[in-house]
Coordinates of C-alpha atoms in Angstrom, one line a residue:
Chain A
X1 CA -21.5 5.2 1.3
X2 CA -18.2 5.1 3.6
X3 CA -17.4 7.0 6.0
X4 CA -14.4 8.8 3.8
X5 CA -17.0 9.5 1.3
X6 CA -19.5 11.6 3.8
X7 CA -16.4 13.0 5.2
X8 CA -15.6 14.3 1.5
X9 CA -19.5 15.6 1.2
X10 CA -19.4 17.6 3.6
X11 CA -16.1 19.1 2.7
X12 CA -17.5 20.1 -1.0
X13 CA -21.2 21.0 -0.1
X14 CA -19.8 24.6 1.5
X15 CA -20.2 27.5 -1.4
X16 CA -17.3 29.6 -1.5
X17 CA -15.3 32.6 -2.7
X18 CA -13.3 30.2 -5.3
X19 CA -12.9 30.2 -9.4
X20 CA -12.8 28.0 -11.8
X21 CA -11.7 27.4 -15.5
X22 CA -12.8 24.6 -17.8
X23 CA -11.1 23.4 -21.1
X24 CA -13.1 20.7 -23.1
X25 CA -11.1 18.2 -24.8
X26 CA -13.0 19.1 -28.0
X27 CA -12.0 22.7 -27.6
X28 CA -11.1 24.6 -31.1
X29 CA -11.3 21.0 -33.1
X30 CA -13.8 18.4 -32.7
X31 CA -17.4 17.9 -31.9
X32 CA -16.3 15.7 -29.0
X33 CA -19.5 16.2 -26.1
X34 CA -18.9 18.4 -23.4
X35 CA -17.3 16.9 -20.6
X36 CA -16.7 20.3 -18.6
X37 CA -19.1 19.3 -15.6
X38 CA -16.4 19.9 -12.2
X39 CA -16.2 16.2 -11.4
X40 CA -17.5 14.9 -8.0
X41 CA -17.8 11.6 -7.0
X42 CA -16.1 8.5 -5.4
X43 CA -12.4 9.0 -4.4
X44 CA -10.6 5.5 -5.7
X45 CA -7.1 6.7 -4.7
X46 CA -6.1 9.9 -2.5
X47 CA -2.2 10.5 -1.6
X48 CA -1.0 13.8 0.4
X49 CA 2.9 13.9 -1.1
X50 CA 4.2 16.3 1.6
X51 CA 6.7 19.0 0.3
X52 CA 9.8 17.7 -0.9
X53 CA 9.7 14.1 0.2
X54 CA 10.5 13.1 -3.6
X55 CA 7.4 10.9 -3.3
X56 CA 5.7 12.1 -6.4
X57 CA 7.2 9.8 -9.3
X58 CA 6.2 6.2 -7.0
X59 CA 3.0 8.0 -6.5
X60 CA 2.6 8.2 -10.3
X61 CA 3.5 5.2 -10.7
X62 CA 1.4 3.5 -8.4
X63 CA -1.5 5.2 -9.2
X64 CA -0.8 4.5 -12.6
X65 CA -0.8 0.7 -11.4
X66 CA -4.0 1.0 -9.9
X67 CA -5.7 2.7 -12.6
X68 CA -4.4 0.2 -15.3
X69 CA -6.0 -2.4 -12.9
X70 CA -9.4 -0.8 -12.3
X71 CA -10.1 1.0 -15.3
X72 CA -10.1 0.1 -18.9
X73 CA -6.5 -0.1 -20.5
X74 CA -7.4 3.4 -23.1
X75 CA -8.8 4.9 -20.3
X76 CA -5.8 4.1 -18.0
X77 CA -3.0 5.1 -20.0
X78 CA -4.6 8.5 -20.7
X79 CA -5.0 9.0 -17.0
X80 CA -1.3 8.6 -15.6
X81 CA -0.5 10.6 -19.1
X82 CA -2.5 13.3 -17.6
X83 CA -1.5 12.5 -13.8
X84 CA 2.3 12.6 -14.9
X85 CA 1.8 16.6 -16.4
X86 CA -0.3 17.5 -13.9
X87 CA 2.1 16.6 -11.2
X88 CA 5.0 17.7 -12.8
X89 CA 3.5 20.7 -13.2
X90 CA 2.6 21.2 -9.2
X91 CA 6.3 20.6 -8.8
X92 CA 7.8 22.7 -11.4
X93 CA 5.2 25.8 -10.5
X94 CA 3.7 25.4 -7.2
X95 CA 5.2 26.6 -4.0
X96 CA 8.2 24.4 -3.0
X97 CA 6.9 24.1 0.4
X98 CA 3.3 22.7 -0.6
X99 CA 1.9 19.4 -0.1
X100 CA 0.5 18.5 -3.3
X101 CA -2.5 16.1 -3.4
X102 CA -3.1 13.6 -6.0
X103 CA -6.5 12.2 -6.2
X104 CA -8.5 9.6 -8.8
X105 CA -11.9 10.0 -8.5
X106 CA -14.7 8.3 -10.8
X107 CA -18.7 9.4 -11.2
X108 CA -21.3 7.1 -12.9
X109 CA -19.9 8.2 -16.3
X110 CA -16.5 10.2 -15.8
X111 CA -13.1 9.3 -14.3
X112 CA -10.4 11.8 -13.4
X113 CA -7.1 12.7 -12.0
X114 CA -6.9 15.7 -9.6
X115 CA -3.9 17.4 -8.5
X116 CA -4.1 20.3 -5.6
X117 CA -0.8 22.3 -4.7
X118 CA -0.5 25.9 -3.4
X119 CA 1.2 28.3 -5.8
X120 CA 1.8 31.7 -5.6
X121 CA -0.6 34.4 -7.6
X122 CA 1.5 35.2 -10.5
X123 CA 1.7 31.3 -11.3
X124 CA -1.4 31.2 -11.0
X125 CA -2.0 34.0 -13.4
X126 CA 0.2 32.3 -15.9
X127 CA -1.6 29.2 -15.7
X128 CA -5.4 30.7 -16.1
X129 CA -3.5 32.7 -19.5
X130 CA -2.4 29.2 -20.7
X131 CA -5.5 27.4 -20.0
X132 CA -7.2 30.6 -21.3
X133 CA -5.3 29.6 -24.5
X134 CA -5.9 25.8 -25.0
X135 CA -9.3 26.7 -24.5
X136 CA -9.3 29.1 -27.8
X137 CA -6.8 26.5 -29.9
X138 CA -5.5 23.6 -28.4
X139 CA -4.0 22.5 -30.6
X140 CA -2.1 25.6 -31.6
X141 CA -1.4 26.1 -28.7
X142 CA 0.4 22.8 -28.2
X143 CA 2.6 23.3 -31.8
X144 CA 3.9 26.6 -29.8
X145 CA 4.7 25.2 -26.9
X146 CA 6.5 22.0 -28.4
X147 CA 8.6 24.4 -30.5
X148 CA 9.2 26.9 -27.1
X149 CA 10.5 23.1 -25.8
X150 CA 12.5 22.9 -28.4
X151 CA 14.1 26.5 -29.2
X152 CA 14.0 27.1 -25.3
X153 CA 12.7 30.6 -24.2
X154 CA 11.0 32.6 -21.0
X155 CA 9.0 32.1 -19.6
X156 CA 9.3 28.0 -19.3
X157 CA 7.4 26.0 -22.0
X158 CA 4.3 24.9 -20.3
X159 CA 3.9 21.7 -22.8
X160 CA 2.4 19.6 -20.1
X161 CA -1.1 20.6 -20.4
X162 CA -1.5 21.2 -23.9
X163 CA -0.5 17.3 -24.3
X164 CA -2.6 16.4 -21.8
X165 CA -5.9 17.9 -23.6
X166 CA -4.4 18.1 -26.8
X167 CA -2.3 14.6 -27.2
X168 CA -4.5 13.0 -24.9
X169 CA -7.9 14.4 -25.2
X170 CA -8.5 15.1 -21.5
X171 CA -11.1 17.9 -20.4
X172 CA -9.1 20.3 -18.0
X173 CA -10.7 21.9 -15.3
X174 CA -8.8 24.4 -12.8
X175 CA -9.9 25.7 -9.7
X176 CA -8.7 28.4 -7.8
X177 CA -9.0 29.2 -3.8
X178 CA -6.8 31.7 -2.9
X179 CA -3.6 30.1 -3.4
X180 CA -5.0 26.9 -3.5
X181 CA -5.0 25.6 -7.0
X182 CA -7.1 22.3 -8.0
X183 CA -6.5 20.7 -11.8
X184 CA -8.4 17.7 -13.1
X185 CA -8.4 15.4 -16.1
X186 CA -10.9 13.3 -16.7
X187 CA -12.5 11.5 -19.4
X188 CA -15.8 8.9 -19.9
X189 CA -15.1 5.7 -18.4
Chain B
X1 CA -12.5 32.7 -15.5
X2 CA -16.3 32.2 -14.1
X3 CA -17.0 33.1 -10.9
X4 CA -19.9 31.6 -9.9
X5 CA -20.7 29.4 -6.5
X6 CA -18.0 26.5 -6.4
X7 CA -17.5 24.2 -4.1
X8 CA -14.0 24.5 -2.2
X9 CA -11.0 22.5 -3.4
X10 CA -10.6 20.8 -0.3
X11 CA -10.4 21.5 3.1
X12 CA -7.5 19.9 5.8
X13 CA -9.2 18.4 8.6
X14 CA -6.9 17.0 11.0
X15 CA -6.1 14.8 11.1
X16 CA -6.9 13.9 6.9
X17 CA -5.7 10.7 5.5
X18 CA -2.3 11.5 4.0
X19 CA -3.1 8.1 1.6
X20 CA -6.4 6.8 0.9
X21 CA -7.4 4.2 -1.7
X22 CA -10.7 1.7 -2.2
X23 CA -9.9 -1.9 -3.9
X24 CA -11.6 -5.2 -4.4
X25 CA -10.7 -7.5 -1.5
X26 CA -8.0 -9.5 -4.0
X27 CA -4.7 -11.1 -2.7
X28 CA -3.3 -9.8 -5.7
X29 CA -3.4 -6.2 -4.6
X30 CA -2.1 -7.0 -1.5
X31 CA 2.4 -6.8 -2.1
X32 CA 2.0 -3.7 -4.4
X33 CA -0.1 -1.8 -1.9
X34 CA 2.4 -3.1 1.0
X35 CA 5.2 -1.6 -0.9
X36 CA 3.8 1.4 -1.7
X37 CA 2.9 2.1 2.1
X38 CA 6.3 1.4 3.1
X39 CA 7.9 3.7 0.3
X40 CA 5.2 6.6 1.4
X41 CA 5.9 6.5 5.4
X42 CA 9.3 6.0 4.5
X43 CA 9.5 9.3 1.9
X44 CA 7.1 11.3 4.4
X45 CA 8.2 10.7 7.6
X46 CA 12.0 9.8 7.0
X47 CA 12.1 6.6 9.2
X48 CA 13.4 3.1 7.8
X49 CA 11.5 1.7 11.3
X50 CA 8.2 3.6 10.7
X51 CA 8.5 2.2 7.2
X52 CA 9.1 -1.4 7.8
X53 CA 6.5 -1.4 10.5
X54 CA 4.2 0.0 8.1
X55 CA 4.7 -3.2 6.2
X56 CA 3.6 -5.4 8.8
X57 CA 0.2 -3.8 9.7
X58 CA -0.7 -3.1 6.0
X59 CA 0.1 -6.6 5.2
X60 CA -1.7 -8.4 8.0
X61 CA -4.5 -6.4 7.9
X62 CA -5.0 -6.4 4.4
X63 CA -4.8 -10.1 4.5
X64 CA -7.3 -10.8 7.4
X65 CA -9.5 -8.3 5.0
X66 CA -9.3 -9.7 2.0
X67 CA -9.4 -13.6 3.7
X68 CA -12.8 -12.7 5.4
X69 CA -14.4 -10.6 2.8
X70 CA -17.7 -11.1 1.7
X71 CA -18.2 -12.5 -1.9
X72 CA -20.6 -9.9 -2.7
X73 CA -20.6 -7.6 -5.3
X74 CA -20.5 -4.6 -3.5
X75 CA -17.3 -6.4 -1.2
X76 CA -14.6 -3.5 -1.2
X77 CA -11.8 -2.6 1.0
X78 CA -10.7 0.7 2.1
X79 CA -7.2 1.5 2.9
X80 CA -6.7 4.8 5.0
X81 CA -2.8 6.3 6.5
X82 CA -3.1 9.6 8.8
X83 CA -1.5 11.2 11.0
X84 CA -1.8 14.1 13.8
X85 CA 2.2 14.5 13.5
X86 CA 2.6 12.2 16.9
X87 CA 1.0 9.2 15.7
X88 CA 0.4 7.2 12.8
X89 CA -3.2 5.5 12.3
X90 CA -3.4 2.9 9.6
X91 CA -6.9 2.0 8.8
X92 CA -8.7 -0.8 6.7
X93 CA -12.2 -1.0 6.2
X94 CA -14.3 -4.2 5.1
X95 CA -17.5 -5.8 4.1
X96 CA -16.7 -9.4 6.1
X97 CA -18.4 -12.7 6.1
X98 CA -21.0 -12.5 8.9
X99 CA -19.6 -15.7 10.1
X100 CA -16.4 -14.7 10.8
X101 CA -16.9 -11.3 12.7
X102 CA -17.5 -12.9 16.4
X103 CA -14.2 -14.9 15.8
X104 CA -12.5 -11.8 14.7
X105 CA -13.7 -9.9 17.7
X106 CA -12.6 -12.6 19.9
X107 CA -9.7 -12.7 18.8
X108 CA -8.9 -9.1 19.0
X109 CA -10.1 -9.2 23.2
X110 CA -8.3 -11.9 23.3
X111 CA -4.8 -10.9 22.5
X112 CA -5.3 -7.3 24.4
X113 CA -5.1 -8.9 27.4
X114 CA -1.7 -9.5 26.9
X115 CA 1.0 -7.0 26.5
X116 CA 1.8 -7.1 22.2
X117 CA 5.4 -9.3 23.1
X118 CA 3.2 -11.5 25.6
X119 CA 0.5 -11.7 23.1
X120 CA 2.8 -12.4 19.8
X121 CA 4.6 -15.4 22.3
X122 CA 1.7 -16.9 23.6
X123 CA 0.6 -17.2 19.6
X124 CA 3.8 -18.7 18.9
X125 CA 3.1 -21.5 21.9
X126 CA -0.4 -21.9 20.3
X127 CA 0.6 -22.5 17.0
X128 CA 2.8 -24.6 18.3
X129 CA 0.8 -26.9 20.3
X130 CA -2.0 -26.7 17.4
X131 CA 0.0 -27.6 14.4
X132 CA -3.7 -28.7 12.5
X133 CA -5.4 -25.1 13.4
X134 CA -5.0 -22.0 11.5
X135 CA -1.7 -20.0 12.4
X136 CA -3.3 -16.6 14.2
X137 CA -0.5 -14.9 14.4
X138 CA -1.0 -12.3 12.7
X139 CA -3.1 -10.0 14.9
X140 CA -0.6 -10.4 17.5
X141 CA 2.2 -9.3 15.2
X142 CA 0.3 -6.7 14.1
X143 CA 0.5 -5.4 17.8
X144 CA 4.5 -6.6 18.4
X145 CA 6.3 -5.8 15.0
X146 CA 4.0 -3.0 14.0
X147 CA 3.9 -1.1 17.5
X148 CA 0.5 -0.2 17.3
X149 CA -2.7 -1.1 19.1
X150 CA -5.8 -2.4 17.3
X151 CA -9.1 -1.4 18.2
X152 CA -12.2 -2.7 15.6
X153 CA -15.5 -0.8 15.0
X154 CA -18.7 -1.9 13.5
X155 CA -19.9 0.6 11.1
X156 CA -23.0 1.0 8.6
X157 CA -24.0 -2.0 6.3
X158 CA -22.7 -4.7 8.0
X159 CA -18.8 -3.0 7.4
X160 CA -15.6 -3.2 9.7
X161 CA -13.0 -1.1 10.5
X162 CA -9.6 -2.2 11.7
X163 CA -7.7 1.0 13.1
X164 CA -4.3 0.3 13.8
X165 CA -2.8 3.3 15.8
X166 CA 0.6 4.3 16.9
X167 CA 3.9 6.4 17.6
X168 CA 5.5 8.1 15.1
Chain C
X1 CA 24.4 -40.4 -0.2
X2 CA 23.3 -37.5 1.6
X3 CA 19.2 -37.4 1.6
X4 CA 19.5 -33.6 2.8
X5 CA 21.0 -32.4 -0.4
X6 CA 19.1 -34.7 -2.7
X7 CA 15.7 -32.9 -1.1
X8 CA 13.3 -31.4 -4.3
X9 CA 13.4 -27.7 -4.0
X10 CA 10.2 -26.6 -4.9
X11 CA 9.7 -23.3 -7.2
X12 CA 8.1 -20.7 -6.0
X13 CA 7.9 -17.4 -7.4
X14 CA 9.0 -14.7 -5.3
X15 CA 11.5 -16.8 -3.3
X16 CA 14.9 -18.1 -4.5
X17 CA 15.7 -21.5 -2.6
X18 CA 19.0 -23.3 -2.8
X19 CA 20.2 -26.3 -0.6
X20 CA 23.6 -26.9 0.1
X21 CA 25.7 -29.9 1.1
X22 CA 26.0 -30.9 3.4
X23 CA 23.5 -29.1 6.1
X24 CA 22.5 -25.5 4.9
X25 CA 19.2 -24.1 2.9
X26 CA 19.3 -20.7 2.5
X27 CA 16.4 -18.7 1.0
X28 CA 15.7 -14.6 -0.6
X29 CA 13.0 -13.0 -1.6
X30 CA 9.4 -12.7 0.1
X31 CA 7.0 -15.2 1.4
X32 CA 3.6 -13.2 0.9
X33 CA 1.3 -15.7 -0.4
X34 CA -2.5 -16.5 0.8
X35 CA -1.0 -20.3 1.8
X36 CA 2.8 -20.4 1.9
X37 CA 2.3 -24.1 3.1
X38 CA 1.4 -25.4 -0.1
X39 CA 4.9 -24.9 -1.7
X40 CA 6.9 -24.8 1.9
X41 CA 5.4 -27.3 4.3
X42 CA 6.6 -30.2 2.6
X43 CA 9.4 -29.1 1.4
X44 CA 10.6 -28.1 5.2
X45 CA 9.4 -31.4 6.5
X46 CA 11.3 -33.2 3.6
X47 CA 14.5 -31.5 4.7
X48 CA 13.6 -32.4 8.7
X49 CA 13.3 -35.6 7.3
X50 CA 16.8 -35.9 5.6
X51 CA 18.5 -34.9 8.8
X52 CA 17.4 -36.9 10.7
X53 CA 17.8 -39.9 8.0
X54 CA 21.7 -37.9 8.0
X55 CA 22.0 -38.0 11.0
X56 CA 23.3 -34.2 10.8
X57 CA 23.8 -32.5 14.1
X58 CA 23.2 -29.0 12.5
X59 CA 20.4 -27.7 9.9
X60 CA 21.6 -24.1 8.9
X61 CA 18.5 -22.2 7.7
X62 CA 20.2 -18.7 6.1
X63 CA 17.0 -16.5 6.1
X64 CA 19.2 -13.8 5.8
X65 CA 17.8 -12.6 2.3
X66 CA 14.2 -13.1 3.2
X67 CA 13.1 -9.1 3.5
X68 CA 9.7 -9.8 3.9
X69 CA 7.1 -12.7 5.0
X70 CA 3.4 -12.7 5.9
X71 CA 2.5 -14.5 9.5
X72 CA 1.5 -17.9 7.6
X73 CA 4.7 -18.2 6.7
X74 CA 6.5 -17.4 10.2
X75 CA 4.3 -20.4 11.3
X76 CA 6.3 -22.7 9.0
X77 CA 9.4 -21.6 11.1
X78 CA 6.7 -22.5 14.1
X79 CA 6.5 -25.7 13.0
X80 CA 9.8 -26.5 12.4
X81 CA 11.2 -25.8 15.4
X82 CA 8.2 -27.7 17.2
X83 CA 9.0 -31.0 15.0
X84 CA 12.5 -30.8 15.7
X85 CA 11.9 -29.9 19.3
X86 CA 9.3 -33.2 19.7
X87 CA 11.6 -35.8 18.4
X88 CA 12.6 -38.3 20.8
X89 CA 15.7 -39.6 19.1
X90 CA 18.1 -37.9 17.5
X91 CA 18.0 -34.4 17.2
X92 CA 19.8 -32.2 15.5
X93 CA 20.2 -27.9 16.3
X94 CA 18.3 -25.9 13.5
X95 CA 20.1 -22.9 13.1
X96 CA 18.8 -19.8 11.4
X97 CA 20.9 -17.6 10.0
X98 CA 19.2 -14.0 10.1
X99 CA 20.1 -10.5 9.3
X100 CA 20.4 -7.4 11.7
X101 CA 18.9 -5.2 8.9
X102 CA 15.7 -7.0 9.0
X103 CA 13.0 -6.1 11.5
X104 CA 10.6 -9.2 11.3
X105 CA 13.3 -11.6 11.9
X106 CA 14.8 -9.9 15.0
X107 CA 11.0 -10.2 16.5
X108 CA 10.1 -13.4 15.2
X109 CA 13.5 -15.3 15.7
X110 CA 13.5 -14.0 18.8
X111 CA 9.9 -15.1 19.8
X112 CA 10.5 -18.8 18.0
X113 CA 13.7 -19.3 21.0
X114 CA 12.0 -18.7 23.8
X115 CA 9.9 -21.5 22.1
X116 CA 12.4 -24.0 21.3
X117 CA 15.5 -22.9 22.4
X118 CA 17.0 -26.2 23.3
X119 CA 17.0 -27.1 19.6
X120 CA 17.4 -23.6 17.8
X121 CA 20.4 -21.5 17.5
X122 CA 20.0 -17.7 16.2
X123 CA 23.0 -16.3 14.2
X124 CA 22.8 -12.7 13.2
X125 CA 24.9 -11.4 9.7
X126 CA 24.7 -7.7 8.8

């Protein structure tokens, strides 16, 4: 084990006061396993994009690159789908002046995307309803939202999400510390 | 929402690698990984300098990595950038070829006794006057056109790691 | 018949190479791979061996476009200089043509006079 793994060990063995959401894949629709376990493991790719350098799109589409070289090709594409709406949504909803973390970590049977970004609480509450949603019908869920992008409306549509467990059949899993707010895709390898 | 026992997200500790990634030790890797480096120190720290020295010590130490990785299985690089806000530390772990480490370490005392422009000319007059040996410049431009030092440290497993560090 | 501009221009894939009459190569792009040598050595030698066959008093090397190279490849510069720098007869001034804009030719150019700098000349364009 490296050194930046330990170092990452001993960050996430602490218990704390934070909370946490999961939305299967298969949520509302299939019989699709559950793959709502919070996923820990090896960190292949970790980039801090400090507040508004305008470092997020190269970001995406590096990791993209690496995951199309390390992964298989399905698993890939669904990945930097789900890295794309995850980072666009730290940008369109977190706090301009937050770092926002991109990280691709992979277990013995699960790879994911993680994005981290502070945000302030009623985002946060926003996001938990719409998670709280896909997690009852994802895919109704994703036919509103896709008409709100459409038709237009407030609040914004949040059609990132939905695609990315709907369209793309990623589990979603948020966290929340404080402001701190944690959301992972991931899929089998 | 459940609120049961959860690990943190993460916690900052300082300083934290702002980039971090783990690869097989390929050449192919090497330019897209190069470019990337330079487009993130150029985007974070809003330097054109730190950015094209950023290229130089990601490329040559990438490619003294990937040259004297092992062929094993388990042979993986990992690539670490951090700063403290006054210095930039770039960062390359390695599993290498037991027969090159005393060479490498060698080399590395070797060029420190040198100031980095002394070091990077005295490499030129070497590969000069050794046109049939292996170039070795590369350390010592590491040092010149990168502006950093090099230090090397022998961790668990028989790995490396190369830590380049220097002003922002 | 000029030999210099008759000299086979190898293909390499991240570099563009073009040689023009009657004394100048210029090349763009990167030189990044694991042994530049195999498509450059010869190829400079080849040329070091036209002009002297010329009997050109001035090789102009335009580098100007080359944004990035690896070490291996500053040591074909290296050894350049060092063959035009050995030859006992005629010798001709290998000039390099290098951009301002471009850290790793300000540092290397500048390390290869101090090596050679009977034979080499260092222009700069912006």
């Amino acid at each position: 084990m490296s050194s930046y793994d330990r170092n990452s060990e001993r960050n996430s063995a602490t218990p704390s006061s934070s909370s946490r959401l999961a939305v299967d894949s298969g949520s509302g629709a299939s019989s699709r396993p559950r793959e709502s376990t919070i996923l820990t493991g090896r960190t292949l790719v970790r980039v801090i994009c400090t507040a508004g350098s305008g470092a997020l799109e190269y970001t995406h589409a590096f990791v993209t690159a690496y995951a199309a070289d390390h992964l298989r090709a399905a698993v890939a594409q669904r990945l930097s789908v789900g890295a794309y709406e995850l980072l666009s949504n730290a940008l369109n909803f977190g706090s301009v002046s937050s770092d926002i973390v991109i990280e691709l970590i992979e277990s013995d049977n699960m790879v994911g995307v993680r994005v981290e970004n502070d945000a302030i609480a009623a985002r946060i509450s926003m996001l938990t309803e719409h998670l709280l949603k896909l997690k009852t019908n994802a895919e109704q869920t994703f036919m509103e939202e896709l008409r709100r992008s459409v038709t237009g409306g407030i609040p914004r549509p949040m059609l990132g999400l939905a695609r990315v467990t709907h369209e793309v059949g990623l589990t979603l899993d948020l966290q929340v510390q404080e402001r701190r707010i944690a959301v992972t895709a991931q899929c089998r390898r | 929402m459940e609120n049961a026992e959860i690990p943190p997200i993460s916690r900052k500790l300082a300083p934290y690698p702002l980039v971090f990634m783990r690869f097989r030790p390929a050449w192919a890797y090497i330019d897209g990984i190069r470019e990337f480096g330079r487009f993130f120190c150029q985007t974070t720290f809003g330097t054109r300098e730190l950015a094209d020295r950023a290229c130089v010590v990601i490329q040559e130490t990438l490619e003294n990595a990937v040259k004297y990785s092992s062929n094993s299985a388990d042979s993986e690089l990992e690539l670490s950038i951090e700063s403290d806000g006054s210095n930039i530390e770039f960062s390359v772990s390695s599993l290498p070829d037991a027969s090159h480490l005393s060479s490498l370490r060698e080399e590395l005392n070797g060029i420190q006794t040198l100031d980095p422009e002394q070091a990077y000319l005295a490499a030129f007059i070497r590969a000069s006057n050794e046109p049939e040996a292996s170039a070795r410049l590369g350390l010592a431009r590491i040092r010149y056109e990168g502006g950093v030092e090099l230090s090397m440290k022998e961790e668990s497993g028989g790995r490396i790691r190369i830590t380049a560090t220097g002003k922002l | 018949m000029s030999q210099f501009t008759v000299v086979q221009v190898p293909k390499a894939e991240t570099i563009a190479i073009q040689v023009t009459a009657p004394n100048q190569v210029k090349l763009s792009g990167t030189i990044t791979q694991k042994d530049p040598a195999t498509d450059l050595a010869g190829f400079f030698k080849a040329l070091h061996t036209a002009a002297l066959a010329d009997k050109l008093t001035e090789v102009r090397a335009d580098v100007s476009g080359l944004t990035f190279v690896n070490s291996s490849a500053i040591r074909l510069f290296v050894d350049w200089a060092t063959w035009v720098k050995n030859e006992r007869g005629h010798r001709y001034t290998l000039r390099f043509i290098t951009s301002r804009n471009v850290t790793w030719q300000k540092t290397s150019f500048m390390a290869l006079m101090s090596l050679a700098k009977e034979v080499l000349a260092i222009e700069h364009v912006t």
